């Protein structure tokens, strides 16, 4: 089987992190976002993954080469010269996706994190005999999304309602699809939307089916959702009693600590924290609801919550960093500084406090 991952463009919503690496390579729970997907695809027998990309394909491919051999899976790029939306890239990659087997292929949005029940999806797709399957997830506030109206018992999709004013349902497109090769005959090579142009036509012919995604789901393409996604992901590890979760007197709730990270005396870490490789957390530090990326040093008695600390940054003694502060790569926060929602571009030194959310160039 094959899979196409829609990587797309610049990852502007996750800047300043994406100023250093392409978005799919930004770590989530100590592993590049896209690797969560590739490993799950490999586990159900996918042998080739195509990345639809229009930005820095070299960086992506160089990085993923080592995982090709490690995972035993082929990873190639299909590069757009202009943004082609969510359907155009399928037409562009047609020759890579179709072979004589006639097997269906997966399409994934690269920002989506979930438990990826691909095996169940394959069974669902074979059982209904339609042309396309999509995953849907239940949300509390459907008015922000495109809602999928479906027949509950069979999963047959009736129609899509974009950002409904009146309640029509609470299931939204989760950005995970399994498509027969015939779907490609419906897509022209131009900028086009699979959600707005392709799926409604298949639904009108009663050949589109939706499966409700079990477990959690999050689009982690922006900082607030990234932090929520980390909580949901760690929670799902806890439910599986994963040995990856840290334990100890200074750990509260669900925490991931890379084996090469060093943690000092008298810290309080958690809940919902990921600490990356080579990090040094000095004594008396408090961390909650945050991601600390590779090579970061957090000095004594600093306090960090609801924030993302980019690679190789340092946080000074008694500094307080909170409220969706996002530090790019190699940012140095001086001692006793306060950051309330600062978004700081790479290679900066912060010598005075950031009292309200703002971007620091």
PDB file of N, CA, C and O in Angstrom, residues 122-161:
ATOM      1  N   UNK A 122      -8.936   0.333   7.049  1.00  0.00           N
ATOM      2  CA  UNK A 122      -8.828  -0.547   5.877  1.00  0.00           C
ATOM      3  C   UNK A 122     -10.009  -1.538   5.872  1.00  0.00           C
ATOM      4  O   UNK A 122     -10.665  -1.758   4.851  1.00  0.00           O
ATOM      5  N   UNK A 123     -10.300  -2.094   7.047  1.00  0.00           N
ATOM      6  CA  UNK A 123     -11.421  -3.050   7.151  1.00  0.00           C
ATOM      7  C   UNK A 123     -12.750  -2.368   6.834  1.00  0.00           C
ATOM      8  O   UNK A 123     -13.599  -2.922   6.124  1.00  0.00           O
ATOM      9  N   UNK A 124     -12.931  -1.156   7.359  1.00  0.00           N
ATOM     10  CA  UNK A 124     -14.146  -0.378   7.107  1.00  0.00           C
ATOM     11  C   UNK A 124     -14.309  -0.113   5.606  1.00  0.00           C
ATOM     12  O   UNK A 124     -15.388  -0.294   5.033  1.00  0.00           O
ATOM     13  N   UNK A 125     -13.219   0.284   4.967  1.00  0.00           N
ATOM     14  CA  UNK A 125     -13.236   0.626   3.535  1.00  0.00           C
ATOM     15  C   UNK A 125     -13.614  -0.595   2.691  1.00  0.00           C
ATOM     16  O   UNK A 125     -14.455  -0.508   1.797  1.00  0.00           O
ATOM     17  N   UNK A 126     -12.997  -1.729   3.010  1.00  0.00           N
ATOM     18  CA  UNK A 126     -13.302  -2.958   2.247  1.00  0.00           C
ATOM     19  C   UNK A 126     -14.763  -3.372   2.449  1.00  0.00           C
ATOM     20  O   UNK A 126     -15.425  -3.826   1.519  1.00  0.00           O
ATOM     21  N   UNK A 127     -15.261  -3.184   3.685  1.00  0.00           N
ATOM     22  CA  UNK A 127     -16.619  -3.646   3.999  1.00  0.00           C
ATOM     23  C   UNK A 127     -17.690  -2.830   3.281  1.00  0.00           C
ATOM     24  O   UNK A 127     -18.677  -3.394   2.807  1.00  0.00           O
ATOM     25  N   UNK A 128     -17.520  -1.505   3.160  1.00  0.00           N
ATOM     26  CA  UNK A 128     -18.605  -0.717   2.549  1.00  0.00           C
ATOM     27  C   UNK A 128     -18.561  -0.707   1.031  1.00  0.00           C
ATOM     28  O   UNK A 128     -19.568  -0.420   0.380  1.00  0.00           O
ATOM     29  N   UNK A 129     -17.413  -1.018   0.444  1.00  0.00           N
ATOM     30  CA  UNK A 129     -17.337  -1.156  -1.007  1.00  0.00           C
ATOM     31  C   UNK A 129     -17.493   0.132  -1.794  1.00  0.00           C
ATOM     32  O   UNK A 129     -17.670   0.105  -3.010  1.00  0.00           O
ATOM     33  N   UNK A 130     -17.456   1.284  -1.120  1.00  0.00           N
ATOM     34  CA  UNK A 130     -17.551   2.565  -1.825  1.00  0.00           C
ATOM     35  C   UNK A 130     -16.221   2.964  -2.436  1.00  0.00           C
ATOM     36  O   UNK A 130     -15.287   2.160  -2.539  1.00  0.00           O
ATOM     37  N   UNK A 131     -16.137   4.236  -2.824  1.00  0.00           N
ATOM     38  CA  UNK A 131     -14.943   4.699  -3.533  1.00  0.00           C
ATOM     39  C   UNK A 131     -13.947   5.367  -2.593  1.00  0.00           C
ATOM     40  O   UNK A 131     -12.742   5.370  -2.847  1.00  0.00           O
ATOM     41  N   UNK A 132     -14.457   5.937  -1.494  1.00  0.00           N
ATOM     42  CA  UNK A 132     -13.579   6.685  -0.601  1.00  0.00           C
ATOM     43  C   UNK A 132     -14.078   6.590   0.835  1.00  0.00           C
ATOM     44  O   UNK A 132     -15.289   6.564   1.080  1.00  0.00           O
ATOM     45  N   UNK A 133     -13.114   6.554   1.767  1.00  0.00           N
ATOM     46  CA  UNK A 133     -13.449   6.596   3.202  1.00  0.00           C
ATOM     47  C   UNK A 133     -12.750   7.787   3.821  1.00  0.00           C
ATOM     48  O   UNK A 133     -11.595   8.062   3.495  1.00  0.00           O
ATOM     49  N   UNK A 134     -13.452   8.476   4.721  1.00  0.00           N
ATOM     50  CA  UNK A 134     -12.819   9.559   5.456  1.00  0.00           C
ATOM     51  C   UNK A 134     -13.018   9.317   6.949  1.00  0.00           C
ATOM     52  O   UNK A 134     -14.000   8.717   7.355  1.00  0.00           O
ATOM     53  N   UNK A 135     -12.059   9.748   7.733  1.00  0.00           N
ATOM     54  CA  UNK A 135     -12.208   9.706   9.187  1.00  0.00           C
ATOM     55  C   UNK A 135     -12.896  10.986   9.623  1.00  0.00           C
ATOM     56  O   UNK A 135     -12.571  12.074   9.121  1.00  0.00           O
ATOM     57  N   UNK A 136     -13.821  10.858  10.555  1.00  0.00           N
ATOM     58  CA  UNK A 136     -14.424  12.053  11.152  1.00  0.00           C
ATOM     59  C   UNK A 136     -14.215  11.984  12.661  1.00  0.00           C
ATOM     60  O   UNK A 136     -14.045  10.904  13.229  1.00  0.00           O
ATOM     61  N   UNK A 137     -14.207  13.145  13.302  1.00  0.00           N
ATOM     62  CA  UNK A 137     -14.034  13.177  14.745  1.00  0.00           C
ATOM     63  C   UNK A 137     -15.096  14.086  15.344  1.00  0.00           C
ATOM     64  O   UNK A 137     -15.534  15.048  14.701  1.00  0.00           O
ATOM     65  N   UNK A 138     -15.552  13.751  16.553  1.00  0.00           N
ATOM     66  CA  UNK A 138     -16.581  14.557  17.208  1.00  0.00           C
ATOM     67  C   UNK A 138     -15.928  15.759  17.885  1.00  0.00           C
ATOM     68  O   UNK A 138     -14.902  15.602  18.540  1.00  0.00           O
ATOM     69  N   UNK A 139     -16.533  16.924  17.719  1.00  0.00           N
ATOM     70  CA  UNK A 139     -16.009  18.130  18.373  1.00  0.00           C
ATOM     71  C   UNK A 139     -17.130  18.826  19.141  1.00  0.00           C
ATOM     72  O   UNK A 139     -18.315  18.668  18.829  1.00  0.00           O
ATOM     73  N   UNK A 140     -16.732  19.610  20.142  1.00  0.00           N
ATOM     74  CA  UNK A 140     -17.722  20.325  20.952  1.00  0.00           C
ATOM     75  C   UNK A 140     -18.290  21.532  20.224  1.00  0.00           C
ATOM     76  O   UNK A 140     -19.440  21.904  20.426  1.00  0.00           O
ATOM     77  N   UNK A 141     -17.440  22.168  19.375  1.00  0.00           N
ATOM     78  CA  UNK A 141     -17.878  23.402  18.711  1.00  0.00           C
ATOM     79  C   UNK A 141     -17.831  23.248  17.198  1.00  0.00           C
ATOM     80  O   UNK A 141     -16.904  23.738  16.548  1.00  0.00           O
ATOM     81  N   UNK A 142     -18.811  22.562  16.631  1.00  0.00           N
ATOM     82  CA  UNK A 142     -18.735  22.277  15.189  1.00  0.00           C
ATOM     83  C   UNK A 142     -18.804  23.517  14.298  1.00  0.00           C
ATOM     84  O   UNK A 142     -18.411  23.469  13.138  1.00  0.00           O
ATOM     85  N   UNK A 143     -19.281  24.647  14.835  1.00  0.00           N
ATOM     86  CA  UNK A 143     -19.461  25.836  13.990  1.00  0.00           C
ATOM     87  C   UNK A 143     -18.144  26.389  13.441  1.00  0.00           C
ATOM     88  O   UNK A 143     -18.138  27.174  12.505  1.00  0.00           O
ATOM     89  N   UNK A 144     -16.997  25.971  14.022  1.00  0.00           N
ATOM     90  CA  UNK A 144     -15.705  26.462  13.530  1.00  0.00           C
ATOM     91  C   UNK A 144     -15.187  25.645  12.344  1.00  0.00           C
ATOM     92  O   UNK A 144     -14.183  25.984  11.752  1.00  0.00           O
ATOM     93  N   UNK A 145     -15.867  24.522  12.036  1.00  0.00           N
ATOM     94  CA  UNK A 145     -15.312  23.574  11.073  1.00  0.00           C
ATOM     95  C   UNK A 145     -16.297  23.268   9.950  1.00  0.00           C
ATOM     96  O   UNK A 145     -17.423  23.736   9.938  1.00  0.00           O
ATOM     97  N   UNK A 146     -15.840  22.420   9.029  1.00  0.00           N
ATOM     98  CA  UNK A 146     -16.755  21.836   8.047  1.00  0.00           C
ATOM     99  C   UNK A 146     -17.347  20.575   8.648  1.00  0.00           C
ATOM    100  O   UNK A 146     -16.616  19.674   9.048  1.00  0.00           O
ATOM    101  N   UNK A 147     -18.666  20.518   8.743  1.00  0.00           N
ATOM    102  CA  UNK A 147     -19.327  19.370   9.375  1.00  0.00           C
ATOM    103  C   UNK A 147     -19.707  18.329   8.324  1.00  0.00           C
ATOM    104  O   UNK A 147     -20.171  18.666   7.233  1.00  0.00           O
ATOM    105  N   UNK A 148     -19.501  17.056   8.670  1.00  0.00           N
ATOM    106  CA  UNK A 148     -19.859  15.952   7.785  1.00  0.00           C
ATOM    107  C   UNK A 148     -21.207  15.391   8.257  1.00  0.00           C
ATOM    108  O   UNK A 148     -21.333  14.937   9.393  1.00  0.00           O
ATOM    109  N   UNK A 149     -22.211  15.477   7.386  1.00  0.00           N
ATOM    110  CA  UNK A 149     -23.538  14.927   7.716  1.00  0.00           C
ATOM    111  C   UNK A 149     -23.605  13.521   7.126  1.00  0.00           C
ATOM    112  O   UNK A 149     -23.433  13.339   5.924  1.00  0.00           O
ATOM    113  N   UNK A 150     -23.826  12.533   8.010  1.00  0.00           N
ATOM    114  CA  UNK A 150     -23.736  11.141   7.570  1.00  0.00           C
ATOM    115  C   UNK A 150     -24.853  10.284   8.141  1.00  0.00           C
ATOM    116  O   UNK A 150     -25.472  10.629   9.137  1.00  0.00           O
ATOM    117  N   UNK A 151     -25.069   9.171   7.482  1.00  0.00           N
ATOM    118  CA  UNK A 151     -26.021   8.161   7.950  1.00  0.00           C
ATOM    119  C   UNK A 151     -25.325   7.376   9.074  1.00  0.00           C
ATOM    120  O   UNK A 151     -24.303   6.738   8.844  1.00  0.00           O
ATOM    121  N   UNK A 152     -25.868   7.450  10.285  1.00  0.00           N
ATOM    122  CA  UNK A 152     -25.160   6.888  11.456  1.00  0.00           C
ATOM    123  C   UNK A 152     -24.839   5.395  11.318  1.00  0.00           C
ATOM    124  O   UNK A 152     -23.740   4.959  11.632  1.00  0.00           O
ATOM    125  N   UNK A 153     -25.802   4.614  10.844  1.00  0.00           N
ATOM    126  CA  UNK A 153     -25.618   3.156  10.874  1.00  0.00           C
ATOM    127  C   UNK A 153     -24.589   2.672   9.852  1.00  0.00           C
ATOM    128  O   UNK A 153     -23.758   1.818  10.157  1.00  0.00           O
ATOM    129  N   UNK A 154     -24.613   3.229   8.636  1.00  0.00           N
ATOM    130  CA  UNK A 154     -23.721   2.733   7.579  1.00  0.00           C
ATOM    131  C   UNK A 154     -22.476   3.585   7.421  1.00  0.00           C
ATOM    132  O   UNK A 154     -21.477   3.145   6.864  1.00  0.00           O
ATOM    133  N   UNK A 155     -22.543   4.851   7.878  1.00  0.00           N
ATOM    134  CA  UNK A 155     -21.427   5.771   7.672  1.00  0.00           C
ATOM    135  C   UNK A 155     -21.470   6.469   6.326  1.00  0.00           C
ATOM    136  O   UNK A 155     -20.577   7.252   5.986  1.00  0.00           O
ATOM    137  N   UNK A 156     -22.530   6.202   5.539  1.00  0.00           N
ATOM    138  CA  UNK A 156     -22.612   6.854   4.219  1.00  0.00           C
ATOM    139  C   UNK A 156     -22.761   8.374   4.384  1.00  0.00           C
ATOM    140  O   UNK A 156     -23.607   8.842   5.150  1.00  0.00           O
ATOM    141  N   UNK A 157     -21.905   9.120   3.669  1.00  0.00           N
ATOM    142  CA  UNK A 157     -21.912  10.579   3.808  1.00  0.00           C
ATOM    143  C   UNK A 157     -22.992  11.181   2.920  1.00  0.00           C
ATOM    144  O   UNK A 157     -23.091  10.878   1.730  1.00  0.00           O
ATOM    145  N   UNK A 158     -23.798  12.041   3.530  1.00  0.00           N
ATOM    146  CA  UNK A 158     -24.883  12.704   2.813  1.00  0.00           C
ATOM    147  C   UNK A 158     -24.368  14.008   2.204  1.00  0.00           C
ATOM    148  O   UNK A 158     -24.500  14.263   1.016  1.00  0.00           O
ATOM    149  N   UNK A 159     -23.765  14.860   3.037  1.00  0.00           N
ATOM    150  CA  UNK A 159     -23.286  16.161   2.534  1.00  0.00           C
ATOM    151  C   UNK A 159     -22.307  16.774   3.524  1.00  0.00           C
ATOM    152  O   UNK A 159     -22.108  16.276   4.637  1.00  0.00           O
ATOM    153  N   UNK A 160     -21.700  17.879   3.079  1.00  0.00           N
ATOM    154  CA  UNK A 160     -20.785  18.646   3.923  1.00  0.00           C
ATOM    155  C   UNK A 160     -21.388  20.025   4.148  1.00  0.00           C
ATOM    156  O   UNK A 160     -21.926  20.625   3.217  1.00  0.00           O
ATOM    157  N   UNK A 161     -21.305  20.522   5.374  1.00  0.00           N
ATOM    158  CA  UNK A 161     -21.796  21.869   5.660  1.00  0.00           C
ATOM    159  C   UNK A 161     -20.637  22.664   6.246  1.00  0.00           C
ATOM    160  O   UNK A 161     -20.119  22.326   7.316  1.00  0.00           O
TER     161      UNK A 161
END
